[in-house]
Tab-separated table of C-alpha atoms and ligand atoms in Angstrom:
chain	number	residue	atom	x	y	z
A	81	MET	CA	1.953	-0.434	24.841
A	82	VAL	CA	2.126	1.851	21.909
A	83	THR	CA	5.599	3.515	21.955
A	84	SER	CA	6.529	6.165	19.607
A	85	THR	CA	9.965	7.708	18.704
A	86	LEU	CA	9.374	11.477	17.569
A	87	PRO	CA	11.960	12.371	14.760
A	88	GLN	CA	15.329	13.402	15.842
A	89	GLU	CA	17.012	16.353	15.639
A	90	LYS	CA	19.002	15.874	12.075
A	91	GLU	CA	21.798	14.653	13.883
A	92	VAL	CA	22.791	12.342	10.834
A	93	LYS	CA	22.699	13.082	6.922
A	94	ASP	CA	19.845	10.521	5.555
A	95	PHE	CA	22.141	8.390	3.492
A	96	MET	CA	19.117	7.021	1.396
A	97	PRO	CA	16.990	10.063	0.659
A	98	ILE	CA	13.875	9.216	-1.490
A	99	ASN	CA	11.151	11.763	-2.861
A	100	GLY	CA	7.836	9.565	-2.421
A	101	THR	CA	6.779	6.724	-4.555
A	102	ASP	CA	7.159	6.364	-8.064
A	103	TYR	CA	4.796	3.391	-8.775
A	104	VAL	CA	3.140	0.597	-7.341
A	105	GLU	CA	3.291	-2.644	-9.308
A	106	LEU	CA	0.743	-5.997	-9.430
A	107	TYR	CA	0.564	-8.893	-10.963
A	108	VAL	CA	-2.727	-9.785	-11.923
A	109	GLY	CA	-4.482	-12.519	-14.253
A	110	ASN	CA	-5.825	-10.298	-16.432
A	111	SER	CA	-4.608	-6.703	-16.660
A	112	LYS	CA	-6.792	-5.571	-18.974
A	113	GLN	CA	-9.919	-6.286	-16.553
A	114	ALA	CA	-7.626	-4.991	-13.688
A	115	ALA	CA	-7.173	-1.501	-15.171
A	116	HIS	CA	-11.052	-1.350	-16.103
A	117	PHE	CA	-12.313	-2.383	-12.245
A	118	TYR	CA	-9.543	0.315	-11.476
A	119	LYS	CA	-10.713	3.035	-13.337
A	120	THR	CA	-14.796	2.419	-12.798
A	121	ALA	CA	-14.204	1.556	-9.124
A	122	PHE	CA	-11.487	3.842	-7.895
A	123	GLY	CA	-11.869	6.537	-10.456
A	124	PHE	CA	-8.088	6.015	-11.638
A	125	GLN	CA	-7.466	7.401	-15.194
A	126	SER	CA	-5.910	5.849	-18.206
A	127	PHE	CA	-2.240	6.862	-18.268
A	128	ALA	CA	0.544	4.423	-20.389
A	129	TYR	CA	0.606	1.075	-21.906
A	130	ALA	CA	3.052	-1.774	-22.761
A	131	GLY	CA	3.253	-4.901	-24.698
A	132	LEU	CA	2.745	-6.658	-28.148
A	133	GLU	CA	2.170	-2.820	-29.492
A	134	THR	CA	5.419	-1.279	-28.178
A	135	GLY	CA	7.333	-4.225	-28.539
A	136	LEU	CA	6.966	-6.716	-25.564
A	137	LYS	CA	6.946	-10.355	-25.912
A	138	ASP	CA	6.060	-11.740	-22.614
A	139	ARG	CA	3.918	-9.045	-20.948
A	140	GLU	CA	1.177	-6.418	-20.931
A	141	SER	CA	1.323	-3.462	-18.514
A	142	TYR	CA	-1.449	-0.904	-18.445
A	143	VAL	CA	-0.384	1.890	-16.242
A	144	VAL	CA	-3.427	4.004	-14.283
A	145	ILE	CA	-2.411	7.350	-12.595
A	146	GLN	CA	-4.915	9.275	-9.938
A	147	ASP	CA	-2.910	12.483	-8.493
A	148	LYS	CA	0.104	10.967	-7.742
A	149	ILE	CA	-0.816	7.113	-7.071
A	150	ARG	CA	0.314	4.939	-10.018
A	151	LEU	CA	-0.526	1.799	-10.730
A	152	ILE	CA	1.117	-0.745	-12.801
A	153	LEU	CA	-0.861	-3.539	-13.943
A	154	THR	CA	1.087	-6.385	-15.543
A	155	SER	CA	-0.356	-9.754	-17.063
A	156	PRO	CA	1.875	-12.508	-18.864
A	157	LEU	CA	1.198	-12.730	-22.387
A	158	ARG	CA	2.412	-16.533	-22.262
A	159	SER	CA	2.841	-19.430	-19.926
A	160	GLY	CA	6.097	-20.268	-17.844
A	161	THR	CA	7.000	-16.437	-16.992
A	162	GLU	CA	8.260	-15.120	-14.012
A	163	ILE	CA	5.074	-12.899	-13.748
A	164	GLY	CA	2.843	-16.205	-13.898
A	165	LYS	CA	4.852	-17.700	-11.139
A	166	HIS	CA	4.224	-14.942	-9.208
A	167	ILE	CA	0.349	-15.067	-9.784
A	168	ASP	CA	0.452	-18.882	-9.457
A	169	THR	CA	1.275	-18.526	-5.986
A	170	HIS	CA	0.399	-15.485	-4.900
A	171	GLY	CA	-2.768	-14.539	-6.436
A	172	ASP	CA	-2.690	-11.131	-7.680
A	173	GLY	CA	-0.613	-9.060	-5.577
A	174	ILE	CA	1.831	-6.107	-5.262
A	175	LYS	CA	5.273	-7.146	-6.555
A	176	VAL	CA	7.096	-3.842	-7.002
A	177	VAL	CA	7.179	-1.045	-4.658
A	178	ALA	CA	8.956	1.889	-6.486
A	179	LEU	CA	10.733	4.619	-4.728
A	180	TRP	CA	11.258	8.165	-6.524
A	181	VAL	CA	15.111	8.831	-6.158
A	182	GLU	CA	17.457	11.561	-7.411
A	183	ASP	CA	19.850	8.719	-7.694
A	184	ALA	CA	19.194	5.527	-9.066
A	185	ARG	CA	22.605	4.117	-8.963
A	186	TYR	CA	23.672	5.517	-5.459
A	187	ALA	CA	20.784	4.244	-4.177
A	188	TYR	CA	21.203	0.492	-4.783
A	189	GLU	CA	25.095	0.582	-4.574
A	190	THR	CA	23.988	1.834	-0.955
A	191	ALA	CA	21.056	-0.508	-0.446
A	192	VAL	CA	23.273	-4.072	-1.337
A	193	ALA	CA	26.464	-2.648	0.094
A	194	ARG	CA	24.519	-2.628	3.193
A	195	GLY	CA	22.787	-6.223	2.764
A	196	ALA	CA	20.318	-5.906	0.278
A	197	LYS	CA	19.493	-8.852	-2.087
A	198	SER	CA	19.883	-6.966	-5.565
A	199	TYR	CA	16.524	-7.998	-7.716
A	200	MET	CA	17.563	-5.512	-11.021
A	201	ASP	CA	21.365	-4.105	-11.584
A	202	PRO	CA	20.887	-0.723	-12.528
A	203	LYS	CA	19.558	-0.325	-16.427
A	204	VAL	CA	19.481	2.866	-18.400
A	205	GLU	CA	16.182	3.170	-19.979
A	206	LYS	CA	15.873	5.588	-23.223
A	207	ASP	CA	13.478	7.280	-26.042
A	208	GLU	CA	13.169	10.645	-27.300
A	209	HIS	CA	11.843	12.058	-24.220
A	210	GLY	CA	15.026	11.110	-22.411
A	211	GLN	CA	16.363	8.480	-19.645
A	212	VAL	CA	15.524	7.189	-17.048
A	213	VAL	CA	17.685	4.756	-14.832
A	214	ARG	CA	15.911	1.615	-12.724
A	215	ALA	CA	17.151	-0.343	-9.795
A	216	GLY	CA	15.966	-2.712	-7.569
A	217	ILE	CA	16.403	-4.981	-4.752
A	218	TYR	CA	14.244	-7.312	-2.598
A	219	THR	CA	12.075	-6.514	0.757
A	220	TYR	CA	10.245	-9.022	2.144
A	221	GLY	CA	8.494	-12.192	0.288
A	222	GLU	CA	8.971	-11.743	-3.262
A	223	THR	CA	7.903	-8.180	-2.966
A	224	VAL	CA	11.373	-5.612	-4.185
A	225	HIS	CA	11.876	-2.278	-4.413
A	226	ILE	CA	12.451	-0.640	-7.644
A	227	PHE	CA	14.405	2.627	-7.658
A	228	VAL	CA	13.700	4.967	-9.909
A	229	GLU	CA	15.712	7.907	-11.053
A	230	ARG	CA	13.785	10.353	-13.608
A	231	LYS	CA	15.767	13.537	-13.661
A	232	ASP	CA	16.711	13.312	-17.073
A	233	TYR	CA	13.451	12.214	-18.511
A	234	ASN	CA	10.083	14.415	-19.426
A	235	GLY	CA	8.148	11.570	-20.729
A	236	THR	CA	4.650	10.488	-20.003
A	237	PHE	CA	5.846	7.672	-17.573
A	238	LEU	CA	8.919	5.634	-18.484
A	239	PRO	CA	10.600	4.570	-21.754
A	240	GLY	CA	8.977	1.253	-23.249
A	241	PHE	CA	5.654	2.732	-22.271
A	242	LYS	CA	3.251	4.793	-24.757
A	243	LYS	CA	0.538	6.692	-24.066
A	244	TRP	CA	-3.018	5.386	-23.380
A	245	GLU	CA	-5.928	7.061	-24.504
A	246	THR	CA	-9.448	6.197	-24.242
A	247	PRO	CA	-11.467	8.561	-25.962
A	248	ASP	CA	-14.407	7.205	-24.951
A	249	TYR	CA	-14.355	5.818	-21.497
A	250	ASN	CA	-12.966	7.913	-18.860
A	251	PRO	CA	-14.921	7.823	-15.260
A	252	ALA	CA	-14.444	10.912	-13.241
A	253	PRO	CA	-11.074	10.802	-10.603
A	254	THR	CA	-12.760	9.927	-6.538
A	255	GLY	CA	-10.640	12.347	-5.119
A	256	LEU	CA	-7.897	9.991	-4.123
A	257	LYS	CA	-4.418	11.995	-3.864
A	258	TYR	CA	-1.152	9.905	-3.096
A	259	VAL	CA	0.071	7.091	-1.026
A	260	ASP	CA	0.084	7.826	2.759
A	261	HIS	CA	1.898	4.336	3.798
A	262	MET	CA	1.799	0.819	2.413
A	263	VAL	CA	1.835	-2.382	5.035
A	264	GLY	CA	3.631	-5.383	4.860
A	265	ASN	CA	2.752	-8.663	6.489
A	266	VAL	CA	5.170	-10.962	7.493
A	267	GLY	CA	5.855	-14.243	9.298
A	268	TRP	CA	6.098	-14.984	12.881
A	269	ASP	CA	8.568	-13.306	14.793
A	270	ARG	CA	10.140	-11.179	11.703
A	271	MET	CA	8.701	-8.032	12.760
A	272	ASN	CA	12.222	-7.086	13.786
A	273	HIS	CA	14.212	-8.419	11.398
A	274	TRP	CA	12.779	-6.204	8.482
A	275	VAL	CA	12.644	-3.375	10.865
A	276	GLU	CA	16.542	-3.525	11.523
A	277	PHE	CA	16.764	-3.903	7.147
A	278	TYR	CA	14.600	-0.769	7.029
A	279	GLU	CA	16.544	0.621	9.378
A	280	ASN	CA	20.465	-0.049	8.092
A	281	VAL	CA	19.859	-0.914	4.435
A	282	MET	CA	17.299	1.936	3.785
A	283	GLY	CA	17.848	4.721	6.465
A	284	PHE	CA	14.621	4.124	7.666
A	285	LYS	CA	13.326	5.145	11.832
A	286	ASN	CA	10.875	3.217	13.860
A	287	ILE	CA	8.399	5.772	14.560
A	288	LEU	CA	5.695	4.153	16.624
A	289	SER	CA	5.258	0.646	17.631
A	290	PHE	CA	2.167	-1.338	18.635
A	291	ASP	CA	1.989	-4.645	20.926
A	292	ASP	CA	-0.195	-7.671	20.800
A	293	GLU	CA	-1.561	-5.799	23.948
A	294	ASP	CA	-2.383	-2.857	21.647
A	295	ILE	CA	-3.676	-4.971	18.923
A	296	SER	CA	-6.039	-7.660	19.552
A	297	THR	CA	-9.525	-8.726	20.800
A	298	GLU	CA	-11.193	-11.604	22.242
A	299	TYR	CA	-9.387	-14.086	19.688
A	300	THR	CA	-7.200	-12.702	17.609
A	301	ALA	CA	-3.734	-10.641	18.225
A	302	LEU	CA	-0.927	-9.178	16.422
A	303	MET	CA	2.270	-6.634	16.445
A	304	SER	CA	2.937	-3.660	14.275
A	305	LYS	CA	6.249	-1.497	13.763
A	306	VAL	CA	5.976	1.666	11.642
A	307	MET	CA	9.268	2.931	9.863
A	308	SER	CA	9.256	5.902	7.943
A	309	ASN	CA	12.368	7.467	5.548
A	310	GLY	CA	14.261	10.506	6.594
A	311	ASN	CA	11.434	13.006	4.928
A	312	GLY	CA	8.403	11.001	6.310
A	313	ARG	CA	6.981	10.684	2.750
A	314	ILE	CA	7.418	7.044	2.637
A	315	LYS	CA	5.803	4.984	5.696
A	316	PHE	CA	5.996	1.351	6.220
A	317	PRO	CA	4.144	-0.300	8.812
A	318	ILE	CA	5.224	-3.891	9.130
A	319	ASN	CA	2.791	-6.953	10.882
A	320	GLU	CA	3.395	-10.136	12.187
A	321	PRO	CA	0.934	-12.222	13.856
A	322	ALA	CA	0.865	-12.808	17.855
A	323	GLU	CA	-0.706	-15.739	20.226
A	324	GLY	CA	-4.027	-15.579	19.966
A	325	LYS	CA	-7.031	-18.095	20.323
A	326	LYS	CA	-7.991	-18.094	17.285
A	327	LYS	CA	-6.085	-17.340	13.818
A	328	SER	CA	-5.440	-14.012	13.091
A	329	GLN	CA	-5.862	-12.016	9.926
A	330	VAL	CA	-1.694	-11.658	9.772
A	331	GLU	CA	-2.132	-15.694	9.591
A	332	GLU	CA	-4.775	-15.695	6.770
A	333	TYR	CA	-3.189	-13.484	4.947
A	334	LEU	CA	0.126	-15.478	4.808
A	335	ASP	CA	-1.462	-18.489	4.321
A	336	PHE	CA	-3.824	-17.228	1.418
A	337	TYR	CA	-0.655	-15.104	-0.182
A	338	GLU	CA	1.603	-17.839	0.765
A	339	GLY	CA	4.372	-15.362	1.814
A	340	GLU	CA	5.064	-12.161	2.921
A	341	GLY	CA	3.410	-9.569	1.224
A	342	VAL	CA	1.940	-5.896	1.056
A	343	GLN	CA	-1.498	-6.326	3.192
A	344	HIS	CA	-2.548	-2.700	2.314
A	345	VAL	CA	-2.068	0.502	0.371
A	346	ALA	CA	-3.636	3.572	2.459
A	347	VAL	CA	-4.589	5.997	-0.118
A	348	ALA	CA	-5.016	10.028	0.991
A	349	THR	CA	-8.108	11.924	0.503
A	350	ASN	CA	-9.241	15.842	1.223
A	351	ASP	CA	-12.915	14.705	1.796
A	352	ILE	CA	-13.353	11.390	2.770
A	353	ILE	CA	-16.990	11.776	2.983
A	354	LYS	CA	-17.305	12.388	-1.069
A	355	THR	CA	-14.830	10.192	-1.557
A	356	VAL	CA	-16.449	7.232	0.256
A	357	ARG	CA	-19.603	7.696	-1.126
A	358	ASP	CA	-18.347	8.112	-4.667
A	359	LEU	CA	-16.738	4.833	-4.469
A	360	ARG	CA	-19.361	2.699	-2.722
A	361	SER	CA	-21.686	4.149	-5.882
A	362	ARG	CA	-19.081	2.254	-8.178
A	363	GLY	CA	-19.161	-1.113	-6.392
A	364	VAL	CA	-16.319	-0.845	-3.599
A	365	GLU	CA	-16.811	-2.985	-1.069
A	366	PHE	CA	-15.936	-1.534	2.825
A	367	LEU	CA	-15.624	-3.061	6.049
A	368	ARG	CA	-18.674	-2.493	8.487
A	369	VAL	CA	-18.057	-1.764	12.054
A	370	PRO	CA	-21.523	-1.994	14.446
A	371	ASP	CA	-23.903	1.280	14.698
A	372	THR	CA	-22.740	1.548	18.150
A	373	TYR	CA	-19.287	2.753	17.472
A	374	TYR	CA	-20.877	5.769	16.841
A	375	GLU	CA	-22.265	5.855	20.148
A	376	ALA	CA	-19.427	6.500	21.730
A	377	VAL	CA	-17.189	8.250	18.972
A	378	THR	CA	-17.808	12.044	20.228
A	379	ASP	CA	-16.954	11.172	23.727
A	380	ARG	CA	-13.578	9.367	22.491
A	381	VAL	CA	-12.041	11.511	20.124
A	382	GLY	CA	-13.843	14.977	20.651
A	383	GLN	CA	-15.213	18.144	18.467
A	384	ILE	CA	-14.545	16.809	14.309
A	385	ASP	CA	-15.410	19.163	11.122
A	386	GLU	CA	-17.663	16.315	10.297
A	387	ASP	CA	-21.012	15.833	10.994
A	388	ILE	CA	-21.265	11.810	12.682
A	389	ALA	CA	-24.571	10.847	10.460
A	390	PRO	CA	-22.851	10.982	6.959
A	391	LEU	CA	-19.984	8.688	8.665
A	392	LYS	CA	-22.249	6.890	10.355
A	393	GLU	CA	-23.944	6.330	6.896
A	394	LEU	CA	-20.567	4.993	5.337
A	395	GLY	CA	-18.625	3.211	7.946
A	396	ILE	CA	-16.242	5.736	8.307
A	397	LEU	CA	-13.661	5.782	10.922
A	398	VAL	CA	-12.166	8.568	13.675
A	399	ASP	CA	-9.497	8.607	15.535
A	400	ARG	CA	-7.307	11.233	17.422
A	401	ASP	CA	-3.342	11.398	18.594
A	402	ASP	CA	-1.595	14.682	20.271
A	403	GLU	CA	-1.603	16.681	16.505
A	404	GLY	CA	-5.182	16.292	15.468
A	405	TYR	CA	-7.556	13.423	14.120
A	406	LEU	CA	-7.644	11.063	11.307
A	407	LEU	CA	-10.726	9.508	9.414
A	408	GLN	CA	-10.203	6.314	7.869
A	409	ILE	CA	-11.925	2.841	6.282
A	410	PHE	CA	-10.817	0.078	5.107
A	411	THR	CA	-12.011	-2.084	1.708
A	412	ARG	CA	-12.883	-5.396	1.630
A	413	PRO	CA	-9.665	-7.678	-0.363
A	414	VAL	CA	-9.831	-6.528	-3.862
A	415	GLU	CA	-8.953	-10.111	-5.397
A	416	PRO	CA	-10.557	-13.591	-4.584
A	417	ARG	CA	-7.624	-14.755	-1.988
A	418	PRO	CA	-8.466	-12.400	1.325
A	419	THR	CA	-5.065	-10.501	1.018
A	420	MET	CA	-4.165	-6.911	-0.478
A	421	PHE	CA	-6.757	-4.224	0.358
A	422	PHE	CA	-7.170	-0.883	0.563
A	423	GLU	CA	-7.486	2.055	3.406
A	424	ILE	CA	-8.697	5.415	2.628
A	425	ILE	CA	-7.060	8.017	5.130
A	426	GLN	CA	-8.038	11.944	5.493
A	427	ARG	CA	-5.098	12.981	8.096
A	428	LYS	CA	-6.605	16.103	10.047
A	429	GLY	CA	-3.369	16.888	12.046
A	430	ALA	CA	-3.158	13.386	13.058
A	431	GLN	CA	0.114	11.382	11.711
A	432	SER	CA	-1.061	8.356	13.451
A	433	PHE	CA	-2.547	5.109	11.945
A	434	GLY	CA	-5.619	4.746	13.953
A	435	LYS	CA	-4.787	2.930	16.846
A	436	GLY	CA	-8.425	4.154	18.787
A	437	ASN	CA	-9.965	1.660	15.775
A	438	PHE	CA	-7.774	-1.100	16.154
A	439	LYS	CA	-10.206	-3.246	18.086
A	440	ALA	CA	-13.780	-2.363	16.305
A	441	LEU	CA	-11.684	-2.774	12.933
A	442	PHE	CA	-10.162	-6.242	13.892
A	443	GLU	CA	-13.599	-7.204	15.037
A	444	ALA	CA	-14.818	-6.508	12.037
A	445	ILE	CA	-12.330	-8.340	10.057
A	446	GLU	CA	-12.812	-11.359	11.995
A	447	ARG	CA	-16.702	-11.351	11.319
A	448	GLU	CA	-15.575	-12.073	7.520
A	449	GLN	CA	-12.941	-14.573	8.399
A	450	GLU	CA	-15.683	-16.402	10.097
A	451	LEU	CA	-17.292	-16.261	6.812
A	452	ARG	CA	-14.177	-17.173	4.872
A	453	GLY	CA	-14.208	-20.327	7.358
A	454	THR	CA	-10.824	-18.974	8.267
A	455	LEU	CA	-11.654	-18.349	12.075
A	456	HIS	CA	-9.916	-21.279	13.748
B	784	LIG	FE1	-2.984	1.260	7.560
């Protein structure tokens, strides 16, 4: 059963104000090639760099940007590093979900006083453009949140980074605008633990819940609760596996990631047909639902602005809720292990997550699991 909680009247002050997502950092085997991939395939732009040329000895990072989305791609420069161990255990994956705040020390101290485990004490970083304060806490698995305070900074990205310019190769953007939500996969019976973490430590609210009846196919099931911060700019659905006849996608993720972690990053566009057509032509691979999905789509969602033909051609899914509708599509995993992937989403009023598509989507995932030999 789906349960939803509408945002309450502002009865309590938000003790953890967050302006938005600041950046997402991935630990990857080859940051230089990953940066090329995100430029070429997803239309990100060269933005900033840190490494040997900026005085770092142990790591190299490329930062790519598209509108409000900033990705840091980081690789170690030698053996035996924390980054290297992270990649050995998890494969390429998301280490940091950084949150933009007005006061990083306050955010960190509040979170730690409320039970968060420290990852990084508050650190002031300076250069000729001012200063940034950063501090970090652990969330599920080895994933961390870093609070970023940049009100006294007017440089490109962060102190320690230089501008990364590539005059000869700058593929056009694909219309990706901002991070809409980021989903975490957690272990058996761990969803409510992390729901309480986001409530008690971060001041988030549980705005939607899906039980295993909502999210199940003939073979597999999972449960999910959506956590939102006070202003609604940060949404973190948390998934856990549920009992089914066969191994669910969440279990497959946990096996291959060797722990809990970020399952997908949903990025918003204002024109999903144009964006997805562009991404496909650049080699991004998407999950496909059967063509029969489109026979019933108009009956299910009613009138929409888009023609069904291009949606069917591209495999874009549609769902409606009380407030409007949304269009969405999911990439295949973007690394060798079947772990992290992206969602492309266009919201036309709807603030939900595509419940009406869960079944078709999870059956599509099961077909891929079958090919990988992990559906058993
Ligand atoms: Fe999503």
